[in-house]
Short mmCIF file of C-alpha atoms and ligand atoms in Angstrom, two decimals:
data_model
loop_
_atom_site.label_atom_id
_atom_site.label_comp_id
_atom_site.label_asym_id
_atom_site.label_seq_id
_atom_site.Cartn_x
_atom_site.Cartn_y
_atom_site.Cartn_z
CA MET W 101 -95.32 174.09 22.55
CA SER W 102 -98.14 174.26 19.83
CA PRO W 103 -101.48 173.44 22.60
CA SER W 104 -103.38 171.87 19.80
CA LEU W 105 -100.58 169.55 19.34
CA PHE W 106 -100.94 167.74 22.86
CA LEU W 107 -103.28 169.65 24.42
CA ASN W 108 -105.32 166.92 26.68
CA ARG W 109 -103.36 164.21 25.83
CA ARG W 110 -103.26 161.66 28.55
CA LEU W 111 -100.56 159.56 26.86
CA LEU W 112 -97.85 160.17 24.20
CA LEU W 113 -96.49 157.57 22.34
CA ILE W 114 -93.13 158.85 21.32
CA THR W 115 -91.86 156.55 17.65
CA GLY W 116 -89.21 157.37 15.59
CA LYS W 117 -86.35 155.43 13.55
CA GLY W 118 -83.61 155.12 15.73
CA GLY W 119 -81.30 157.51 16.69
CA VAL W 120 -84.22 160.69 15.26
CA GLY W 121 -84.11 162.24 18.67
CA LYS W 122 -86.93 160.37 20.68
CA THR W 123 -85.32 160.06 23.63
CA VAL W 124 -84.42 162.88 24.04
CA PHE W 125 -87.67 164.98 23.39
CA THR W 126 -89.31 162.79 24.99
CA ALA W 127 -86.97 164.30 27.69
CA ALA W 128 -87.46 168.20 27.36
CA LEU W 129 -91.98 167.17 26.28
CA ALA W 130 -91.38 165.70 30.23
CA ARG W 131 -89.51 168.75 31.45
CA ALA W 132 -91.95 171.73 29.49
CA PHE W 133 -94.76 169.47 31.17
CA ALA W 134 -93.14 169.46 34.56
CA GLN W 135 -92.74 172.95 34.67
CA GLN W 136 -96.25 173.78 33.74
CA GLY W 137 -97.14 171.80 37.28
CA LYS W 138 -97.87 168.60 35.65
CA ARG W 139 -96.84 165.55 37.32
CA VAL W 140 -95.46 163.76 34.25
CA LEU W 141 -94.26 159.90 33.81
CA CYS W 142 -91.89 158.65 31.63
CA GLY W 143 -91.97 154.82 30.36
CA GLU W 144 -89.09 153.64 28.92
CA ILE W 145 -89.74 150.93 27.06
CA VAL W 146 -87.08 147.66 27.82
CA ALA W 147 -87.19 143.72 26.93
CA HIS W 148 -85.12 143.61 30.72
CA PRO W 149 -84.99 145.59 33.70
CA ASP W 150 -81.07 145.35 33.80
CA THR W 151 -80.82 147.21 30.03
CA PRO W 152 -79.04 150.52 30.59
CA SER W 153 -81.60 153.59 30.57
CA GLN W 154 -81.66 155.79 28.43
CA LEU W 155 -83.57 158.36 30.35
CA ARG W 156 -81.93 158.19 33.17
CA GLU W 157 -79.03 159.59 30.60
CA ALA W 158 -81.62 162.93 28.99
CA LEU W 159 -82.92 163.68 32.63
CA GLY W 160 -80.11 162.26 35.48
CA GLY W 161 -81.77 161.10 38.93
CA PRO W 162 -81.60 157.59 40.02
CA PRO W 163 -81.75 155.02 37.91
CA PRO W 164 -85.54 153.90 37.04
CA THR W 165 -87.00 150.69 37.83
CA GLU W 166 -90.35 148.65 36.87
CA GLU W 167 -91.42 150.65 39.29
CA PRO W 168 -92.05 154.37 39.06
CA THR W 169 -89.77 156.32 41.07
CA LEU W 170 -89.44 160.34 41.21
CA LEU W 171 -86.40 160.90 38.87
CA ARG W 172 -86.96 165.05 39.07
CA GLU W 173 -89.49 167.47 40.46
CA ASN W 174 -92.61 166.18 39.18
CA ILE W 175 -91.22 163.52 36.36
CA PHE W 176 -91.73 159.94 36.96
CA GLY W 177 -89.38 157.21 35.81
CA VAL W 178 -90.98 153.33 34.85
CA LEU W 179 -88.71 150.51 33.08
CA LEU W 180 -92.15 148.98 30.96
CA THR W 181 -90.83 145.80 30.76
CA PRO W 182 -92.82 142.60 29.59
CA THR W 183 -92.87 140.83 32.85
CA MET W 184 -94.46 143.50 34.48
CA GLY W 185 -97.14 143.27 32.52
CA HIS W 186 -97.69 139.76 32.64
CA LEU W 187 -97.86 139.65 36.23
CA ARG W 188 -99.95 142.44 36.62
CA PHE W 189 -102.52 140.89 34.41
CA LEU W 190 -102.20 137.47 36.38
CA GLN W 191 -103.11 139.81 39.94
CA ASP W 192 -106.00 141.01 38.23
CA ALA W 193 -107.41 138.02 35.80
CA LEU W 194 -106.23 135.93 39.16
CA PRO W 195 -108.50 134.98 41.98
CA ILE W 196 -105.88 135.62 44.87
CA ARG W 197 -102.67 137.39 43.96
CA VAL W 198 -100.43 134.40 44.81
CA LEU W 199 -101.63 132.52 42.05
CA ALA W 200 -100.27 134.96 40.21
CA ASP W 201 -96.36 135.27 41.77
CA ALA W 202 -96.65 132.10 41.77
CA ALA W 203 -97.98 131.43 38.00
CA MET W 204 -94.91 134.06 37.31
CA LYS W 205 -92.20 131.26 39.16
CA SER W 206 -93.69 128.71 35.78
CA GLN W 207 -90.45 128.28 33.27
CA GLY W 208 -93.56 126.74 31.39
CA LEU W 209 -95.32 130.19 31.91
CA LYS W 210 -92.43 132.37 31.17
CA LYS W 211 -91.57 130.47 28.02
CA PHE W 212 -95.38 130.63 26.73
CA LEU W 213 -94.74 134.21 27.06
CA SER W 214 -92.01 135.05 25.68
CA ALA W 215 -91.76 133.54 22.57
CA ALA W 216 -94.65 134.78 20.38
CA PRO W 217 -93.57 138.34 19.71
CA GLY W 218 -97.10 140.00 20.31
CA PHE W 219 -97.53 138.16 23.82
CA SER W 220 -94.65 140.94 24.76
CA ASP W 221 -96.08 143.65 23.58
CA MET W 222 -99.21 142.43 24.95
CA GLY W 223 -97.14 142.44 28.63
CA VAL W 224 -95.98 146.25 27.49
CA MET W 225 -99.38 147.62 26.54
CA TYR W 226 -100.78 146.20 29.60
CA ARG W 227 -98.44 147.86 32.24
CA MET W 228 -99.45 151.32 30.50
CA LEU W 229 -102.51 151.19 30.85
CA ASP W 230 -102.84 150.09 34.35
CA LEU W 231 -100.34 152.58 35.36
CA LEU W 232 -102.08 155.48 33.68
CA LYS W 233 -105.00 154.26 35.35
CA ARG W 234 -103.29 154.57 39.03
CA ASP W 235 -104.94 157.53 40.87
CA ASN W 236 -104.05 159.16 43.61
CA GLY W 237 -107.18 158.36 45.69
CA ARG W 238 -108.86 161.39 45.65
CA GLY W 239 -110.96 160.53 42.53
CA GLN W 240 -107.83 161.67 40.50
CA PRO W 241 -104.91 160.33 37.96
CA LEU W 242 -101.93 160.44 39.76
CA TYR W 243 -100.06 161.50 36.71
CA ASP W 244 -101.53 164.28 34.28
CA VAL W 245 -99.63 162.69 31.34
CA CYS W 246 -97.15 159.62 30.62
CA LEU W 247 -94.81 159.67 28.24
CA VAL W 248 -93.70 156.06 26.42
CA ASP W 249 -90.34 156.59 24.39
CA SER W 250 -90.81 153.00 22.36
CA PRO W 251 -87.31 151.97 20.80
CA ALA W 252 -87.87 151.04 17.80
CA THR W 253 -90.37 152.27 14.63
CA GLY W 254 -91.85 149.19 14.87
CA HIS W 255 -92.80 149.15 18.32
CA ALA W 256 -96.34 151.75 18.05
CA LEU W 257 -97.12 149.63 15.53
CA ALA W 258 -96.93 145.98 17.11
CA LEU W 259 -99.03 147.56 19.81
CA ALA W 260 -101.75 148.44 17.56
CA GLN W 261 -101.77 145.33 15.68
CA ILE W 262 -101.99 143.29 19.38
CA PRO W 263 -105.80 142.79 19.31
CA GLU W 264 -105.57 141.39 15.83
CA PHE W 265 -103.06 139.00 16.55
CA LEU W 266 -105.41 137.84 19.26
CA THR W 267 -108.52 137.66 17.41
CA ARG W 268 -106.06 134.63 16.03
CA VAL W 269 -104.31 133.52 18.47
CA LEU W 270 -106.91 133.58 21.65
CA PRO W 271 -110.76 134.82 20.41
CA GLY W 272 -113.08 135.92 23.70
CA GLY W 273 -111.27 135.29 27.10
CA PRO W 274 -109.81 137.80 29.99
CA ILE W 275 -106.95 138.57 27.65
CA PHE W 276 -108.37 139.34 24.82
CA ARG W 277 -110.65 141.61 26.25
CA ALA W 278 -108.36 143.32 27.99
CA ALA W 279 -106.23 143.36 24.69
CA GLN W 280 -109.78 144.95 23.17
CA GLU W 281 -110.46 147.92 26.38
CA GLY W 282 -106.40 148.19 25.88
CA LEU W 283 -107.16 149.24 22.19
CA ARG W 284 -110.33 151.45 22.81
CA VAL W 285 -107.71 153.52 25.24
CA LEU W 286 -104.92 153.21 22.66
CA THR W 287 -107.35 154.59 19.87
CA ASP W 288 -108.95 156.89 21.26
CA PRO W 289 -107.55 160.56 20.32
CA ALA W 290 -109.15 162.31 23.54
CA VAL W 291 -106.47 160.24 25.31
CA THR W 292 -104.05 159.38 23.09
CA ALA W 293 -101.59 160.66 20.67
CA THR W 294 -98.64 159.06 18.36
CA VAL W 295 -95.89 161.85 17.82
CA ILE W 296 -93.44 160.57 15.08
CA VAL W 297 -89.99 162.40 15.95
CA THR W 298 -87.81 162.08 12.53
CA LEU W 299 -84.65 164.40 10.34
CA PRO W 300 -84.90 167.51 8.74
CA GLU W 301 -83.52 165.11 5.21
CA ALA W 302 -85.95 163.28 1.99
CA LEU W 303 -85.24 160.41 3.60
CA PRO W 304 -86.24 160.40 7.45
CA VAL W 305 -89.46 162.65 5.95
CA THR W 306 -90.39 160.27 4.21
CA GLU W 307 -90.08 157.39 6.27
CA ALA W 308 -92.23 159.47 8.56
CA LEU W 309 -94.94 159.61 7.11
CA GLU W 310 -94.45 155.95 6.42
CA LEU W 311 -94.84 155.44 9.85
CA GLU W 312 -97.88 157.81 10.52
CA ARG W 313 -100.24 155.69 6.96
CA GLY W 314 -99.16 152.54 8.84
CA LEU W 315 -100.96 154.13 12.86
CA MET W 316 -103.70 155.74 10.96
CA ARG W 317 -104.35 152.13 9.52
CA TYR W 318 -104.68 151.14 12.93
CA ARG W 319 -106.56 153.68 14.16
CA LEU W 320 -103.60 155.47 15.75
CA PRO W 321 -103.63 159.13 16.38
CA VAL W 322 -100.92 160.55 14.81
CA SER W 323 -100.35 164.05 16.81
CA ALA W 324 -97.62 165.24 15.22
CA ILE W 325 -94.60 165.02 13.97
CA VAL W 326 -91.28 166.24 15.34
CA VAL W 327 -88.83 167.02 13.38
CA ASN W 328 -85.73 167.36 15.28
CA ARG W 329 -82.41 169.10 14.47
CA VAL W 330 -82.74 171.24 12.47
CA PRO W 331 -79.74 172.91 11.51
CA HIS W 332 -79.51 177.51 12.69
CA ASP W 333 -79.05 179.03 9.31
CA PRO W 334 -76.29 181.85 9.90
CA PHE W 335 -76.64 183.11 6.68
CA SER W 336 -78.57 186.35 5.65
CA THR W 337 -79.66 186.02 1.40
CA ASP W 338 -76.64 187.97 0.86
CA GLU W 339 -74.15 186.36 2.56
CA ARG W 340 -76.22 183.08 1.01
CA SER W 341 -75.72 184.17 -2.68
CA GLN W 342 -71.86 185.12 -2.58
CA LEU W 343 -71.23 181.27 -1.03
CA ARG W 344 -73.42 179.84 -4.03
CA GLU W 345 -71.13 181.94 -6.09
CA ALA W 346 -68.29 181.02 -4.56
CA ILE W 347 -69.30 177.05 -4.03
CA ALA W 348 -69.15 177.51 -8.37
CA ALA W 349 -66.26 178.51 -8.50
CA GLU W 350 -64.37 176.67 -6.13
CA GLN W 351 -66.38 173.57 -7.07
CA GLY W 352 -67.60 173.21 -3.57
CA LEU W 353 -64.14 173.82 -1.38
CA VAL W 354 -65.45 176.53 -0.01
CA TYR W 355 -66.05 176.64 4.22
CA GLY W 356 -69.44 176.90 5.28
CA ALA W 357 -70.19 174.59 1.68
CA ARG W 358 -71.18 171.96 3.68
CA GLU W 359 -72.95 173.69 5.82
CA LEU W 360 -74.91 175.46 3.09
CA GLN W 361 -75.68 172.48 1.53
CA ARG W 362 -77.76 171.05 5.30
CA ILE W 363 -79.65 173.66 5.69
CA GLU W 364 -80.83 173.66 2.01
CA ARG W 365 -81.21 170.38 2.10
CA ALA W 366 -83.60 170.42 5.41
CA GLU W 367 -85.68 173.17 3.74
CA VAL W 368 -86.88 171.02 0.83
CA ALA W 369 -87.88 168.41 3.32
CA LEU W 370 -89.69 170.23 5.54
CA LYS W 371 -91.17 172.17 2.49
CA GLY W 372 -91.89 168.71 1.31
CA LEU W 373 -93.16 168.00 4.66
CA ALA W 374 -95.85 170.89 4.83
CA ALA W 375 -96.71 170.00 1.62
CA GLN W 376 -98.16 166.60 2.43
CA ARG W 377 -99.28 168.15 5.90
CA THR W 378 -100.72 171.24 6.71
CA GLN W 379 -100.90 170.91 10.36
CA GLY W 380 -99.24 169.32 13.21
CA VAL W 381 -95.96 170.03 11.81
CA LEU W 382 -92.91 170.43 15.04
CA THR W 383 -89.14 171.67 14.43
CA LEU W 384 -86.78 171.54 17.32
CA PRO W 385 -83.02 172.82 16.13
CA GLU W 386 -80.13 171.14 16.34
CA VAL W 387 -79.02 172.40 19.68
CA ASP W 388 -74.97 172.72 20.54
CA PHE W 389 -74.43 170.12 23.97
CA SER W 390 -72.87 167.16 23.33
CA SER W 391 -74.90 165.25 26.46
CA SER W 392 -78.78 164.02 25.69
CA ALA W 393 -79.11 165.95 29.07
CA SER W 394 -77.77 168.91 28.32
CA ALA W 395 -79.85 168.72 25.04
CA SER W 396 -83.21 168.24 26.57
CA THR W 397 -82.67 170.68 28.85
CA GLU W 398 -82.29 173.81 25.82
CA LEU W 399 -85.24 171.72 24.33
CA GLY W 400 -87.68 171.38 26.83
CA ARG W 401 -86.85 175.50 27.33
CA LEU W 402 -88.57 176.04 24.26
CA LEU W 403 -91.42 173.51 24.44
CA ALA W 404 -92.12 174.90 27.71
CA ALA W 405 -91.50 178.93 26.03
CA GLN W 406 -94.65 178.18 23.03
CA ALA W 407 -97.12 176.71 25.13
N1 ATP S 154 -81.93 168.69 18.99
C1 ATP S 154 -80.87 167.80 18.80
N2 ATP S 154 -79.36 168.50 19.20
C2 ATP S 154 -78.63 167.75 19.08
N3 ATP S 154 -78.23 167.50 19.33
C3 ATP S 154 -79.72 165.71 19.81
C4 ATP S 154 -80.77 166.78 19.36
N4 ATP S 154 -81.69 165.61 19.57
C5 ATP S 154 -81.04 164.23 19.79
N5 ATP S 154 -79.60 164.96 19.79
C6 ATP S 154 -78.11 164.16 19.92
O1 ATP S 154 -78.96 162.97 18.95
C7 ATP S 154 -78.33 161.92 19.12
C8 ATP S 154 -78.85 160.27 19.76
O2 ATP S 154 -80.89 160.83 20.34
P1 ATP S 154 -81.10 160.16 21.01
O3 ATP S 154 -80.73 159.03 22.07
O4 ATP S 154 -82.35 161.01 22.04
O5 ATP S 154 -81.66 159.32 19.99
P2 ATP S 154 -83.04 158.23 20.00
O6 ATP S 154 -84.28 158.04 18.70
O7 ATP S 154 -83.67 157.68 21.38
O8 ATP S 154 -81.76 156.96 19.81
P3 ATP S 154 -82.66 155.11 19.86
O9 ATP S 154 -83.43 154.96 18.36
O10 ATP S 154 -81.45 154.94 19.82
O11 ATP S 154 -83.64 155.27 21.45
C9 ATP S 154 -78.01 162.21 20.89
O12 ATP S 154 -76.76 162.35 21.34
C10 ATP S 154 -78.88 163.27 21.83
O13 ATP S 154 -77.15 163.87 22.98
MG1 MG S 155 -83.48 156.60 22.28
#
């Protein structure tokens, strides 16, 4: 892992389009940090605690809950739900703890908090920062690094937009102040970085760059674009030209033609990305495993070896 990409960041938000490998990358990065002896917390943003955990598929261990549990050595998993964030917020904001529990039982308040999408994101953010702040009783953070696997592209942007939304609906007051504090943490490049995962094809790379611009507009620091599933190139230069000749002669109906086309598309996409972004690009290979657990083990080994 190139140290400059992730060094000393305590909170890494992993984002990107559906199915590009966010969960596998989060799990691989967790494995690499854990191998370095770091205590890692992997958070998974879910709407409800009964949503099946993708991280568990990639990391194994017991099913994660809304409280951090040990999944494997040095790796803890937690479900980040809006409701838990709202409860933690009320516990911090209200003078007596039981009031918060009682308030959370109110159907009216529940409806209110889940109605506006901004409040769901706010809950997730509050919980994330609450866990980030936990200390080990000796004045050090309980977790060296927190990784957050987000469900969809829009999420990191939604987090960044919270304070603006709250300024409109609730100027001043404790919720607004909590959001302001959250934004300070999220936009502090010494603490937080977003990582955009994408695939080595033209459109996904363009979308990743668009997402990066969107995040930067909200001052969310992007530390890396990870191009996942870069195909292995088994061809020598000679083999490539022979294959190209055969493809031209047989109009594409040649064994290996599709593979070569895929490799060449990946090369073009990576060149295009390199032209726009000179640093902070990390490539990960397509690995030959069908389960996300074995893919993340293999990629974790590669990341640890690059560290
Ligand atoms: N480098 C890789 N090599 C081979 N297979 C991979 C690689 N990365 C991911 N995969 C596979 O691709 C699929 C999608 O990966 P993953 O679930 O991590 O994507 P995701 O971005 O988290 O998806 P979602 O948006 O649905 O949460 C999984 O089956 C996973 O095993
Ligand atoms: Mg996922």
